[in-house]
Amino acid sequence: MTPPAMEIDAPYYWFALKSIPNVGNVTFRRLLEQFGSPSKVLAASHGELAAVEGVRAGIAAAVKSHNYHQEAEKGVAALERSGASIVTLLDEDYPQLLKEIPDPPPYFYLKGKLPPPATAIAVVGSRRASDYGLSTTKRLSQELAEQGIAIVSGLASGVAAT
């Protein structure tokens, strides 16, 4: 797959930047605020990257040297297979309350539509859940979703992945 021709909102660039070692949510957000888009971050020089507050020289070097293409392509392919879309920090639909946490995710996957802020519940739990825990979480999540309540999960293994 060839990278999109500098489409600033292309998921490819969001996945590419997130795949770089030591670029966590806080660093991702700082870079995004400085450059305006992940594609512009990836095109920036080492000096421009290192000048961003909180971005050490090692992170700037990682951005310039990391081969992110395979991870970005896998992310795009998985997104297409899932039937989901991504909502990014730059999208007006990105929930305001989520933006207010100290390290909001740069993007999240969305199937369906976003509900009003008061109608969401997070799914968290053991990564080594019992069969009962997994089946109960799945049943409760489905019943809540059928009532119009959004189920929010980081999709970690175990309970959160059901």
PDB file of C-alpha atoms in Angstrom:
ATOM      1  CA  MET A   1       0.000   0.000   0.000  1.00  0.00           C
ATOM      2  CA  THR A   2       1.265   3.457  -0.862  1.00  0.00           C
ATOM      3  CA  PRO A   3       0.751   6.161   1.764  1.00  0.00           C
ATOM      4  CA  PRO A   4      -2.070   8.588   0.949  1.00  0.00           C
ATOM      5  CA  ALA A   5      -0.932  11.728  -0.826  1.00  0.00           C
ATOM      6  CA  MET A   6      -0.614  13.889   2.290  1.00  0.00           C
ATOM      7  CA  GLU A   7      -4.284  13.724   3.236  1.00  0.00           C
ATOM      8  CA  ILE A   8      -3.947  15.222   6.699  1.00  0.00           C
ATOM      9  CA  ASP A   9      -6.846  13.210   8.094  1.00  0.00           C
ATOM     10  CA  ALA A  10      -5.885   9.889   6.491  1.00  0.00           C
ATOM     11  CA  PRO A  11      -5.904   7.125   9.136  1.00  0.00           C
ATOM     12  CA  TYR A  12      -2.598   5.900   7.710  1.00  0.00           C
ATOM     13  CA  TYR A  13      -0.714   8.850   9.214  1.00  0.00           C
ATOM     14  CA  TRP A  14      -2.483   8.573  12.576  1.00  0.00           C
ATOM     15  CA  PHE A  15      -1.502   4.892  12.799  1.00  0.00           C
ATOM     16  CA  ALA A  16       2.031   5.674  11.587  1.00  0.00           C
ATOM     17  CA  LEU A  17       2.699   8.315  14.235  1.00  0.00           C
ATOM     18  CA  LYS A  18       1.179   6.200  17.004  1.00  0.00           C
ATOM     19  CA  SER A  19       3.447   3.265  16.058  1.00  0.00           C
ATOM     20  CA  ILE A  20       6.638   5.188  16.796  1.00  0.00           C
ATOM     21  CA  PRO A  21       8.363   4.085  20.013  1.00  0.00           C
ATOM     22  CA  ASN A  22       7.984   6.528  22.917  1.00  0.00           C
ATOM     23  CA  VAL A  23       5.287   8.561  21.166  1.00  0.00           C
ATOM     24  CA  GLY A  24       2.545   8.155  23.728  1.00  0.00           C
ATOM     25  CA  ASN A  25      -0.686  10.077  23.974  1.00  0.00           C
ATOM     26  CA  VAL A  26       0.848  13.187  25.564  1.00  0.00           C
ATOM     27  CA  THR A  27       3.718  13.429  23.069  1.00  0.00           C
ATOM     28  CA  PHE A  28       1.346  12.712  20.185  1.00  0.00           C
ATOM     29  CA  ARG A  29      -0.886  15.569  21.297  1.00  0.00           C
ATOM     30  CA  ARG A  30       2.034  17.998  21.702  1.00  0.00           C
ATOM     31  CA  LEU A  31       3.288  17.171  18.220  1.00  0.00           C
ATOM     32  CA  LEU A  32      -0.198  17.488  16.772  1.00  0.00           C
ATOM     33  CA  GLU A  33      -0.686  20.885  18.432  1.00  0.00           C
ATOM     34  CA  GLN A  34       2.656  22.092  17.024  1.00  0.00           C
ATOM     35  CA  PHE A  35       2.366  20.771  13.467  1.00  0.00           C
ATOM     36  CA  GLY A  36      -1.392  20.466  12.892  1.00  0.00           C
ATOM     37  CA  SER A  37      -1.505  16.924  11.511  1.00  0.00           C
ATOM     38  CA  PRO A  38       0.330  13.592  11.827  1.00  0.00           C
ATOM     39  CA  SER A  39       1.525  13.791   8.211  1.00  0.00           C
ATOM     40  CA  LYS A  40       3.166  17.158   8.950  1.00  0.00           C
ATOM     41  CA  VAL A  41       4.795  15.713  12.082  1.00  0.00           C
ATOM     42  CA  LEU A  42       6.275  12.895   9.998  1.00  0.00           C
ATOM     43  CA  ALA A  43       7.547  15.414   7.426  1.00  0.00           C
ATOM     44  CA  ALA A  44       9.148  17.713  10.021  1.00  0.00           C
ATOM     45  CA  SER A  45      12.910  17.912  10.455  1.00  0.00           C
ATOM     46  CA  HIS A  46      14.726  16.536  13.489  1.00  0.00           C
ATOM     47  CA  GLY A  47      15.363  20.087  14.698  1.00  0.00           C
ATOM     48  CA  GLU A  48      11.711  21.087  14.336  1.00  0.00           C
ATOM     49  CA  LEU A  49      10.623  18.006  16.263  1.00  0.00           C
ATOM     50  CA  ALA A  50      13.195  18.471  19.035  1.00  0.00           C
ATOM     51  CA  ALA A  51      12.060  22.089  19.483  1.00  0.00           C
ATOM     52  CA  VAL A  52       8.618  20.955  20.637  1.00  0.00           C
ATOM     53  CA  GLU A  53       8.203  21.197  24.413  1.00  0.00           C
ATOM     54  CA  GLY A  54       8.555  17.768  26.013  1.00  0.00           C
ATOM     55  CA  VAL A  55       9.986  16.100  22.910  1.00  0.00           C
ATOM     56  CA  ARG A  56      13.454  14.833  23.702  1.00  0.00           C
ATOM     57  CA  ALA A  57      16.098  14.378  21.015  1.00  0.00           C
ATOM     58  CA  GLY A  58      15.618  10.593  21.223  1.00  0.00           C
ATOM     59  CA  ILE A  59      11.938  10.898  20.364  1.00  0.00           C
ATOM     60  CA  ALA A  60      12.734  13.250  17.489  1.00  0.00           C
ATOM     61  CA  ALA A  61      15.274  10.728  16.216  1.00  0.00           C
ATOM     62  CA  ALA A  62      12.719   7.915  16.509  1.00  0.00           C
ATOM     63  CA  VAL A  63      10.177   9.891  14.470  1.00  0.00           C
ATOM     64  CA  LYS A  64      12.764  10.406  11.727  1.00  0.00           C
ATOM     65  CA  SER A  65      14.159   6.856  11.708  1.00  0.00           C
ATOM     66  CA  HIS A  66      11.252   4.554  12.561  1.00  0.00           C
ATOM     67  CA  ASN A  67       9.932   2.455   9.696  1.00  0.00           C
ATOM     68  CA  TYR A  68       6.223   2.921  10.395  1.00  0.00           C
ATOM     69  CA  HIS A  69       4.876   1.876   6.986  1.00  0.00           C
ATOM     70  CA  GLN A  70       4.078  -1.745   7.831  1.00  0.00           C
ATOM     71  CA  GLU A  71       2.287  -0.850  11.085  1.00  0.00           C
ATOM     72  CA  ALA A  72       0.323   1.925   9.383  1.00  0.00           C
ATOM     73  CA  GLU A  73      -0.711  -0.387   6.546  1.00  0.00           C
ATOM     74  CA  LYS A  74      -1.794  -3.086   9.014  1.00  0.00           C
ATOM     75  CA  GLY A  75      -3.824  -0.503  10.916  1.00  0.00           C
ATOM     76  CA  VAL A  76      -5.591   0.706   7.776  1.00  0.00           C
ATOM     77  CA  ALA A  77      -6.341  -2.865   6.660  1.00  0.00           C
ATOM     78  CA  ALA A  78      -7.718  -3.787  10.102  1.00  0.00           C
ATOM     79  CA  LEU A  79      -9.839  -0.641  10.151  1.00  0.00           C
ATOM     80  CA  GLU A  80     -11.298  -1.466   6.738  1.00  0.00           C
ATOM     81  CA  ARG A  81     -12.037  -5.084   7.781  1.00  0.00           C
ATOM     82  CA  SER A  82     -13.724  -3.976  10.998  1.00  0.00           C
ATOM     83  CA  GLY A  83     -16.221  -1.650   9.368  1.00  0.00           C
ATOM     84  CA  ALA A  84     -15.343   0.973  11.964  1.00  0.00           C
ATOM     85  CA  SER A  85     -14.044   4.485  11.448  1.00  0.00           C
ATOM     86  CA  ILE A  86     -11.649   6.523  13.528  1.00  0.00           C
ATOM     87  CA  VAL A  87     -12.454   9.732  15.341  1.00  0.00           C
ATOM     88  CA  THR A  88      -9.364  11.878  15.857  1.00  0.00           C
ATOM     89  CA  LEU A  89      -8.496  14.744  18.151  1.00  0.00           C
ATOM     90  CA  LEU A  90      -8.947  17.015  15.130  1.00  0.00           C
ATOM     91  CA  ASP A  91     -12.524  15.891  14.476  1.00  0.00           C
ATOM     92  CA  GLU A  92     -15.299  18.086  15.803  1.00  0.00           C
ATOM     93  CA  ASP A  93     -17.080  14.897  16.936  1.00  0.00           C
ATOM     94  CA  TYR A  94     -14.257  14.007  19.342  1.00  0.00           C
ATOM     95  CA  PRO A  95     -15.924  14.086  22.775  1.00  0.00           C
ATOM     96  CA  GLN A  96     -15.055  17.208  24.745  1.00  0.00           C
ATOM     97  CA  LEU A  97     -14.937  15.349  28.066  1.00  0.00           C
ATOM     98  CA  LEU A  98     -12.407  12.906  26.629  1.00  0.00           C
ATOM     99  CA  LYS A  99     -10.225  15.821  25.488  1.00  0.00           C
ATOM    100  CA  GLU A 100     -10.106  17.062  29.082  1.00  0.00           C
ATOM    101  CA  ILE A 101      -8.308  14.048  30.548  1.00  0.00           C
ATOM    102  CA  PRO A 102      -4.520  14.411  30.978  1.00  0.00           C
ATOM    103  CA  ASP A 103      -3.647  11.995  28.154  1.00  0.00           C
ATOM    104  CA  PRO A 104      -6.563  11.596  25.747  1.00  0.00           C
ATOM    105  CA  PRO A 105      -6.075   9.037  22.994  1.00  0.00           C
ATOM    106  CA  PRO A 106      -5.188  10.692  19.687  1.00  0.00           C
ATOM    107  CA  TYR A 107      -7.952   8.679  18.043  1.00  0.00           C
ATOM    108  CA  PHE A 108     -10.466   5.977  18.797  1.00  0.00           C
ATOM    109  CA  TYR A 109     -12.426   3.475  16.755  1.00  0.00           C
ATOM    110  CA  LEU A 110     -16.124   4.011  16.247  1.00  0.00           C
ATOM    111  CA  LYS A 111     -18.834   1.637  15.127  1.00  0.00           C
ATOM    112  CA  GLY A 112     -22.221   3.274  14.922  1.00  0.00           C
ATOM    113  CA  LYS A 113     -22.659   6.844  16.078  1.00  0.00           C
ATOM    114  CA  LEU A 114     -21.531   8.804  19.089  1.00  0.00           C
ATOM    115  CA  PRO A 115     -24.182   9.248  21.779  1.00  0.00           C
ATOM    116  CA  PRO A 116     -24.675  12.283  23.993  1.00  0.00           C
ATOM    117  CA  PRO A 117     -21.953  12.382  26.698  1.00  0.00           C
ATOM    118  CA  ALA A 118     -24.205  11.200  29.519  1.00  0.00           C
ATOM    119  CA  THR A 119     -25.115   7.934  27.792  1.00  0.00           C
ATOM    120  CA  ALA A 120     -21.838   6.033  27.783  1.00  0.00           C
ATOM    121  CA  ILE A 121     -20.316   3.393  30.032  1.00  0.00           C
ATOM    122  CA  ALA A 122     -16.741   2.119  30.118  1.00  0.00           C
ATOM    123  CA  VAL A 123     -15.905  -1.574  30.121  1.00  0.00           C
ATOM    124  CA  VAL A 124     -12.869  -2.466  32.216  1.00  0.00           C
ATOM    125  CA  GLY A 125     -11.825  -5.616  33.995  1.00  0.00           C
ATOM    126  CA  SER A 126      -9.419  -8.476  34.258  1.00  0.00           C
ATOM    127  CA  ARG A 127      -7.231  -9.355  31.308  1.00  0.00           C
ATOM    128  CA  ARG A 128      -7.468 -12.971  32.471  1.00  0.00           C
ATOM    129  CA  ALA A 129     -11.216 -13.093  32.986  1.00  0.00           C
ATOM    130  CA  SER A 130     -13.158 -16.281  33.616  1.00  0.00           C
ATOM    131  CA  ASP A 131     -15.596 -17.622  31.043  1.00  0.00           C
ATOM    132  CA  TYR A 132     -18.398 -16.370  33.289  1.00  0.00           C
ATOM    133  CA  GLY A 133     -16.887 -12.862  33.427  1.00  0.00           C
ATOM    134  CA  LEU A 134     -16.506 -12.745  29.649  1.00  0.00           C
ATOM    135  CA  SER A 135     -20.033 -13.995  28.935  1.00  0.00           C
ATOM    136  CA  THR A 136     -21.596 -11.682  31.522  1.00  0.00           C
ATOM    137  CA  THR A 137     -19.711  -8.662  30.161  1.00  0.00           C
ATOM    138  CA  LYS A 138     -20.787  -9.519  26.621  1.00  0.00           C
ATOM    139  CA  ARG A 139     -24.435  -9.922  27.640  1.00  0.00           C
ATOM    140  CA  LEU A 140     -24.539  -6.720  29.706  1.00  0.00           C
ATOM    141  CA  SER A 141     -22.754  -4.721  26.994  1.00  0.00           C
ATOM    142  CA  GLN A 142     -25.183  -5.948  24.357  1.00  0.00           C
ATOM    143  CA  GLU A 143     -28.229  -5.169  26.510  1.00  0.00           C
ATOM    144  CA  LEU A 144     -26.936  -1.681  27.323  1.00  0.00           C
ATOM    145  CA  ALA A 145     -26.121  -0.991  23.666  1.00  0.00           C
ATOM    146  CA  GLU A 146     -29.644  -2.036  22.686  1.00  0.00           C
ATOM    147  CA  GLN A 147     -30.906   0.653  25.077  1.00  0.00           C
ATOM    148  CA  GLY A 148     -28.848   3.329  23.308  1.00  0.00           C
ATOM    149  CA  ILE A 149     -25.944   3.429  25.743  1.00  0.00           C
ATOM    150  CA  ALA A 150     -22.494   3.593  24.174  1.00  0.00           C
ATOM    151  CA  ILE A 151     -20.013   0.966  25.312  1.00  0.00           C
ATOM    152  CA  VAL A 152     -16.498   2.408  25.581  1.00  0.00           C
ATOM    153  CA  SER A 153     -13.499   0.119  25.723  1.00  0.00           C
ATOM    154  CA  GLY A 154      -9.776   0.297  25.134  1.00  0.00           C
ATOM    155  CA  LEU A 155     -10.036  -3.213  23.685  1.00  0.00           C
ATOM    156  CA  ALA A 156      -7.339  -4.632  25.932  1.00  0.00           C
ATOM    157  CA  SER A 157      -7.389  -8.406  26.188  1.00  0.00           C
ATOM    158  CA  GLY A 158      -9.894 -10.029  28.516  1.00  0.00           C
ATOM    159  CA  VAL A 159     -13.075  -8.314  29.669  1.00  0.00           C
ATOM    160  CA  ALA A 160     -12.476  -5.085  27.738  1.00  0.00           C
ATOM    161  CA  ALA A 161     -12.203  -6.998  24.448  1.00  0.00           C
ATOM    162  CA  THR A 162     -15.654  -8.591  24.715  1.00  0.00           C
TER     163      THR A 162
END
